[in-house]
Short mmCIF file of N, CA and C in Angstrom, two decimals:
data_model
loop_
_atom_site.label_atom_id
_atom_site.label_comp_id
_atom_site.label_asym_id
_atom_site.label_seq_id
_atom_site.Cartn_x
_atom_site.Cartn_y
_atom_site.Cartn_z
N GLN A 1 63.96 123.20 70.47
CA GLN A 1 63.75 122.32 71.77
C GLN A 1 61.97 122.28 72.36
N ALA A 2 61.93 123.45 72.96
CA ALA A 2 60.90 124.17 73.56
C ALA A 2 59.86 123.96 71.95
N ASN A 3 60.16 124.45 71.20
CA ASN A 3 58.73 124.39 69.69
C ASN A 3 58.81 122.76 69.52
N ARG A 4 59.53 122.20 69.17
CA ARG A 4 59.15 120.26 69.19
C ARG A 4 58.31 119.96 70.42
N GLU A 5 58.71 120.30 71.86
CA GLU A 5 57.98 119.91 73.18
C GLU A 5 56.44 120.40 73.05
N ASP A 6 56.51 121.48 72.91
CA ASP A 6 55.18 121.73 72.48
C ASP A 6 54.52 121.71 71.06
N LYS A 7 55.15 121.58 70.44
CA LYS A 7 54.28 120.90 68.77
C LYS A 7 53.44 122.63 68.02
N CYS A 8 54.87 123.03 68.24
CA CYS A 8 54.62 124.87 67.83
C CYS A 8 56.05 125.84 66.84
N THR A 9 55.50 126.00 66.14
CA THR A 9 56.81 126.62 65.09
C THR A 9 56.61 129.12 65.54
N GLY A 10 57.79 128.88 65.81
CA GLY A 10 58.15 130.72 65.51
C GLY A 10 59.09 131.03 66.78
N HIS A 11 59.34 132.28 67.52
CA HIS A 11 59.45 132.09 68.11
C HIS A 11 59.47 132.23 70.01
N PHE A 12 60.93 132.06 70.59
CA PHE A 12 60.25 130.68 71.64
C PHE A 12 59.30 131.78 72.72
N TRP A 13 59.11 132.91 72.34
CA TRP A 13 58.24 133.52 73.85
C TRP A 13 56.78 134.44 72.80
N GLU A 14 56.97 133.97 71.99
CA GLU A 14 56.35 133.56 70.83
C GLU A 14 54.62 133.77 71.43
N SER A 15 53.20 134.07 72.09
CA SER A 15 52.07 133.65 72.16
C SER A 15 52.52 132.92 73.29
N ARG A 16 53.29 133.07 74.22
CA ARG A 16 53.06 132.44 75.77
C ARG A 16 52.78 133.33 76.57
N PHE A 17 53.55 134.80 75.81
CA PHE A 17 53.14 136.18 77.21
C PHE A 17 52.66 136.96 77.00
N LYS A 18 51.33 137.48 77.55
CA LYS A 18 50.71 139.28 76.42
C LYS A 18 50.93 140.04 77.10
N SER A 19 50.58 141.15 76.96
CA SER A 19 51.30 142.49 77.49
C SER A 19 50.13 142.51 78.98
N GLN A 20 49.80 143.51 79.64
CA GLN A 20 48.64 143.44 79.35
C GLN A 20 48.89 145.33 80.53
N ALA A 21 47.97 146.49 79.96
CA ALA A 21 48.07 147.08 80.73
C ALA A 21 47.16 147.36 81.74
N LEU A 22 48.17 148.48 82.67
CA LEU A 22 47.48 148.42 83.97
C LEU A 22 47.04 150.22 84.18
N LEU A 23 45.83 149.70 84.45
CA LEU A 23 45.21 151.99 83.10
C LEU A 23 44.46 151.79 84.97
N ASP A 24 44.12 151.86 85.94
CA ASP A 24 44.21 152.37 87.45
C ASP A 24 44.97 151.92 88.07
N GLU A 25 44.22 152.94 89.21
CA GLU A 25 44.77 151.54 90.43
C GLU A 25 44.32 150.25 91.05
N LYS A 26 43.46 150.11 90.50
CA LYS A 26 42.79 148.60 90.88
C LYS A 26 43.32 147.37 90.01
N ALA A 27 43.50 148.16 88.97
CA ALA A 27 44.10 146.91 87.91
C ALA A 27 45.56 146.81 88.21
N LEU A 28 46.75 147.77 89.01
CA LEU A 28 47.52 147.35 89.25
C LEU A 28 48.05 146.73 91.30
N LEU A 29 46.75 147.11 91.81
CA LEU A 29 47.65 145.87 92.84
C LEU A 29 46.70 144.82 92.67
N ALA A 30 45.53 144.23 91.75
CA ALA A 30 45.22 143.71 91.44
C ALA A 30 46.89 142.73 90.99
N ALA A 31 47.06 143.23 89.98
CA ALA A 31 48.85 142.47 89.77
C ALA A 31 49.77 142.39 90.57
N MET A 32 49.74 143.71 91.04
CA MET A 32 50.52 143.20 92.59
C MET A 32 50.79 141.92 93.88
N THR A 33 49.15 141.89 93.65
CA THR A 33 48.51 141.09 94.41
C THR A 33 48.88 139.57 94.36
N TYR A 34 48.37 139.84 93.24
CA TYR A 34 48.85 138.36 92.24
C TYR A 34 50.27 137.84 92.45
N VAL A 35 51.14 138.55 91.57
CA VAL A 35 52.53 138.56 91.95
C VAL A 35 52.67 137.82 93.08
N ASP A 36 52.38 138.46 94.08
CA ASP A 36 52.95 138.36 95.72
C ASP A 36 52.53 137.33 96.59
N LEU A 37 51.60 136.90 95.40
CA LEU A 37 50.64 135.61 95.88
C LEU A 37 51.49 134.31 95.54
N ASP A 38 51.81 134.51 94.47
CA ASP A 38 52.40 133.90 93.26
C ASP A 38 52.69 132.33 93.40
N PRO A 39 54.30 132.76 95.08
CA PRO A 39 54.74 131.45 96.03
C PRO A 39 53.09 130.76 96.79
N VAL A 40 52.61 131.67 96.96
CA VAL A 40 52.08 130.50 98.02
C VAL A 40 50.51 129.92 97.41
N ARG A 41 50.59 130.23 96.28
CA ARG A 41 49.51 129.64 95.05
C ARG A 41 49.80 128.47 94.64
N ALA A 42 51.54 128.65 94.62
CA ALA A 42 52.04 127.50 93.43
C ALA A 42 52.40 126.56 95.10
N ALA A 43 52.38 126.40 96.27
CA ALA A 43 52.78 125.86 97.06
C ALA A 43 53.77 125.74 97.18
N ILE A 44 54.93 126.60 97.28
CA ILE A 44 56.15 127.10 97.61
C ILE A 44 56.42 127.19 98.80
N ALA A 45 55.15 128.47 98.93
CA ALA A 45 55.65 129.18 100.71
C ALA A 45 53.70 129.20 100.81
N LYS A 46 54.26 128.75 102.63
CA LYS A 46 52.72 128.80 103.07
C LYS A 46 52.27 129.91 103.34
N THR A 47 52.63 131.42 103.33
CA THR A 47 52.14 132.67 103.83
C THR A 47 52.95 133.79 103.24
N PRO A 48 53.17 134.70 102.93
CA PRO A 48 54.04 135.74 101.85
C PRO A 48 54.87 136.37 102.40
N GLU A 49 55.29 135.77 103.97
CA GLU A 49 56.07 136.29 104.51
C GLU A 49 57.25 135.50 104.73
N THR A 50 57.03 134.34 104.11
CA THR A 50 57.31 133.26 103.92
C THR A 50 58.27 132.73 102.69
N SER A 51 56.82 133.92 101.30
CA SER A 51 57.49 133.50 100.45
C SER A 51 59.32 134.78 99.90
N GLU A 52 59.83 133.71 98.99
CA GLU A 52 61.00 134.15 98.80
C GLU A 52 60.83 134.81 97.43
N HIS A 53 61.39 136.59 97.25
CA HIS A 53 61.93 137.34 95.92
C HIS A 53 60.23 137.78 95.73
N THR A 54 59.47 138.21 96.56
CA THR A 54 58.55 139.29 96.66
C THR A 54 58.66 140.40 97.56
N SER A 55 57.81 141.28 97.04
CA SER A 55 57.79 142.91 97.35
C SER A 55 57.12 142.49 98.06
N VAL A 56 56.49 141.96 98.95
CA VAL A 56 55.89 141.84 100.35
C VAL A 56 55.84 141.11 101.23
N LYS A 57 57.01 140.21 100.42
CA LYS A 57 58.07 139.60 101.94
C LYS A 57 59.06 140.80 102.13
N ALA A 58 59.67 141.56 101.39
CA ALA A 58 61.23 142.57 101.29
C ALA A 58 59.89 143.98 102.38
N ARG A 59 58.80 144.14 101.72
CA ARG A 59 57.69 145.19 102.64
C ARG A 59 58.13 144.26 103.87
N ILE A 60 57.50 143.56 104.26
CA ILE A 60 57.21 143.04 106.34
C ILE A 60 58.63 143.10 106.40
N GLU A 61 59.87 142.52 105.38
CA GLU A 61 60.86 142.74 106.84
C GLU A 61 61.60 144.31 106.76
N SER A 62 61.12 144.76 106.02
CA SER A 62 61.69 146.22 105.75
C SER A 62 60.73 146.72 107.73
N LEU A 63 59.46 146.43 107.40
CA LEU A 63 58.41 146.68 108.72
C LEU A 63 58.95 146.55 110.06
N LYS A 64 59.60 145.12 110.30
CA LYS A 64 60.34 144.42 111.03
C LYS A 64 61.50 145.41 111.44
N LYS A 65 62.32 145.81 110.54
CA LYS A 65 63.70 146.43 111.17
C LYS A 65 63.31 147.94 111.30
N GLU A 66 62.45 148.86 111.31
CA GLU A 66 61.62 149.45 112.05
C GLU A 66 61.89 150.64 110.81
N GLU A 67 62.25 150.23 109.50
CA GLU A 67 62.51 150.88 108.35
C GLU A 67 61.39 151.81 108.03
N ASN A 68 61.38 152.92 107.36
CA ASN A 68 59.96 153.35 106.57
C ASN A 68 59.81 152.77 104.90
N THR A 69 60.63 152.96 104.42
CA THR A 69 60.20 152.42 102.86
C THR A 69 61.50 151.24 102.56
N THR A 70 61.14 150.97 102.00
CA THR A 70 61.99 149.41 101.12
C THR A 70 62.80 150.08 99.82
N PRO A 71 63.75 149.89 100.17
CA PRO A 71 65.01 150.13 99.26
C PRO A 71 63.85 149.97 97.82
N CYS A 72 64.83 150.57 96.93
CA CYS A 72 64.11 149.70 94.87
C CYS A 72 62.62 149.51 94.80
N LEU A 73 61.54 149.49 96.29
CA LEU A 73 60.17 149.16 95.47
C LEU A 73 59.82 151.47 95.72
N TYR A 74 58.36 150.81 94.96
CA TYR A 74 57.51 152.19 94.60
C TYR A 74 56.72 152.21 96.15
N PRO A 75 56.85 153.75 96.39
CA PRO A 75 56.00 153.38 98.45
C PRO A 75 54.78 153.15 97.90
N PHE A 76 54.59 152.93 99.26
CA PHE A 76 52.46 153.36 99.56
C PHE A 76 52.57 154.86 99.76
N ALA A 77 52.04 155.76 99.64
CA ALA A 77 51.52 157.27 99.51
C ALA A 77 50.01 157.66 100.88
N GLY A 78 49.30 156.59 101.03
CA GLY A 78 48.68 156.68 101.99
C GLY A 78 47.00 156.75 101.46
N ASN A 79 46.12 157.62 101.58
CA ASN A 79 45.13 157.58 101.54
C ASN A 79 45.01 158.39 100.20
N PRO A 80 43.88 157.38 99.45
CA PRO A 80 43.30 158.62 98.35
C PRO A 80 42.62 159.36 98.05
N ARG A 81 42.05 160.05 99.26
CA ARG A 81 41.39 160.72 98.90
C ARG A 81 42.05 161.72 99.87
N GLU A 82 42.97 162.17 100.20
CA GLU A 82 43.51 163.44 100.85
C GLU A 82 44.54 163.52 100.09
N ARG A 83 44.93 164.83 99.39
CA ARG A 83 46.08 165.74 99.03
C ARG A 83 47.66 164.21 99.03
N MET A 84 48.49 164.20 98.46
CA MET A 84 49.23 162.90 98.83
C MET A 84 50.56 162.92 97.90
N PRO A 85 51.98 162.72 98.56
CA PRO A 85 53.10 163.04 97.49
C PRO A 85 52.54 161.10 96.46
N GLU A 86 53.37 161.01 95.89
CA GLU A 86 53.71 160.22 94.94
C GLU A 86 54.56 159.31 95.52
N GLY A 87 53.37 158.08 94.88
CA GLY A 87 52.85 156.50 95.93
C GLY A 87 51.90 155.80 94.72
N ILE A 88 51.99 154.88 95.89
CA ILE A 88 50.93 154.10 95.73
C ILE A 88 50.14 154.10 96.57
N PRO A 89 48.79 154.82 95.68
CA PRO A 89 48.06 155.02 97.17
C PRO A 89 46.90 154.57 97.59
N LEU A 90 47.16 153.73 97.87
CA LEU A 90 47.17 153.73 99.46
C LEU A 90 48.40 152.73 100.83
N ARG A 91 47.68 152.54 102.18
CA ARG A 91 48.25 152.73 102.55
C ARG A 91 48.68 151.15 102.68
N LEU A 92 50.10 150.82 103.55
CA LEU A 92 50.85 149.71 103.10
C LEU A 92 49.85 148.65 103.71
N MET A 93 49.62 148.56 105.34
CA MET A 93 48.88 148.33 105.97
C MET A 93 47.71 147.67 105.07
N ASP A 94 47.49 148.95 104.48
CA ASP A 94 45.66 147.89 104.17
C ASP A 94 46.13 147.18 102.81
N TYR A 95 46.99 147.30 102.23
CA TYR A 95 47.81 146.42 101.04
C TYR A 95 47.80 144.62 101.45
N GLN A 96 48.55 145.12 102.91
CA GLN A 96 48.51 143.75 103.72
C GLN A 96 48.05 142.70 104.04
N GLU A 97 46.72 143.70 104.25
CA GLU A 97 45.33 143.10 104.30
C GLU A 97 44.53 142.42 103.16
N LEU A 98 44.73 143.36 102.19
CA LEU A 98 44.01 142.79 100.74
C LEU A 98 45.09 141.50 100.40
N VAL A 99 46.05 141.77 100.86
CA VAL A 99 47.00 140.36 100.14
C VAL A 99 46.67 138.75 101.07
N ASP A 100 46.82 139.31 101.67
CA ASP A 100 46.26 138.25 103.09
C ASP A 100 44.27 137.64 103.29
N TRP A 101 43.65 138.76 102.76
CA TRP A 101 42.51 138.00 102.61
C TRP A 101 42.40 137.53 100.95
N THR A 102 43.20 138.07 100.41
CA THR A 102 42.45 137.14 99.12
C THR A 102 43.92 136.05 99.22
N GLY A 103 44.95 135.82 99.51
CA GLY A 103 45.88 134.28 100.08
C GLY A 103 44.63 134.00 100.37
N ARG A 104 43.92 133.92 101.54
CA ARG A 104 42.61 132.98 101.94
C ARG A 104 42.03 132.09 101.24
N HIS A 105 41.50 132.75 100.83
CA HIS A 105 40.60 132.21 99.58
C HIS A 105 41.15 131.38 98.77
N SER A 106 41.27 129.51 98.34
CA SER A 106 40.81 128.62 98.30
C SER A 106 40.16 129.26 96.75
N ARG A 107 40.97 128.29 95.72
CA ARG A 107 40.79 128.57 94.13
C ARG A 107 41.20 127.05 94.00
N GLU A 108 40.09 126.03 93.45
CA GLU A 108 40.32 124.56 92.54
C GLU A 108 41.57 124.51 91.83
N ASP A 109 41.98 126.09 90.81
CA ASP A 109 42.41 126.42 90.11
C ASP A 109 43.72 125.87 90.19
N LYS A 110 44.72 126.08 92.17
CA LYS A 110 45.51 126.32 92.34
C LYS A 110 45.84 125.40 94.43
N ARG A 111 46.62 125.33 93.69
CA ARG A 111 47.75 124.78 94.88
C ARG A 111 47.51 124.78 96.78
N GLY A 112 48.29 126.30 96.55
CA GLY A 112 47.78 126.94 97.66
C GLY A 112 47.45 127.40 98.06
N ASN A 113 46.92 127.71 99.02
CA ASN A 113 46.15 129.01 100.37
C ASN A 113 46.83 129.93 101.49
N ILE A 114 46.68 130.79 101.81
CA ILE A 114 46.57 131.03 103.34
C ILE A 114 45.80 130.23 104.11
N ASP A 115 46.25 128.99 104.68
CA ASP A 115 45.71 128.65 106.03
C ASP A 115 44.88 129.42 106.99
#
């Protein structure tokens, strides 16, 4: 049915989605931010804190409960210039600032942004 609607042939997922290797920390953070802002960009949520099913909301909820970590999410490890434990080489507050800053930029090709 999907092939008829799209006027194409082949397997359902064929050529609809692509895989992208995340080769460094910048690529990882860009992908994380993109996914965490998806509900905001789609105008489903007004802010990352109100978006459902995103890691940024889960991390914010953990902070409100004064928990150090969010279950099932890879932790932020801190300053990348210092010797650090395993984790994302950034502080959580810096990631939240990145998400907020990125989400406030309006884009013509997206319906929503953070006010």
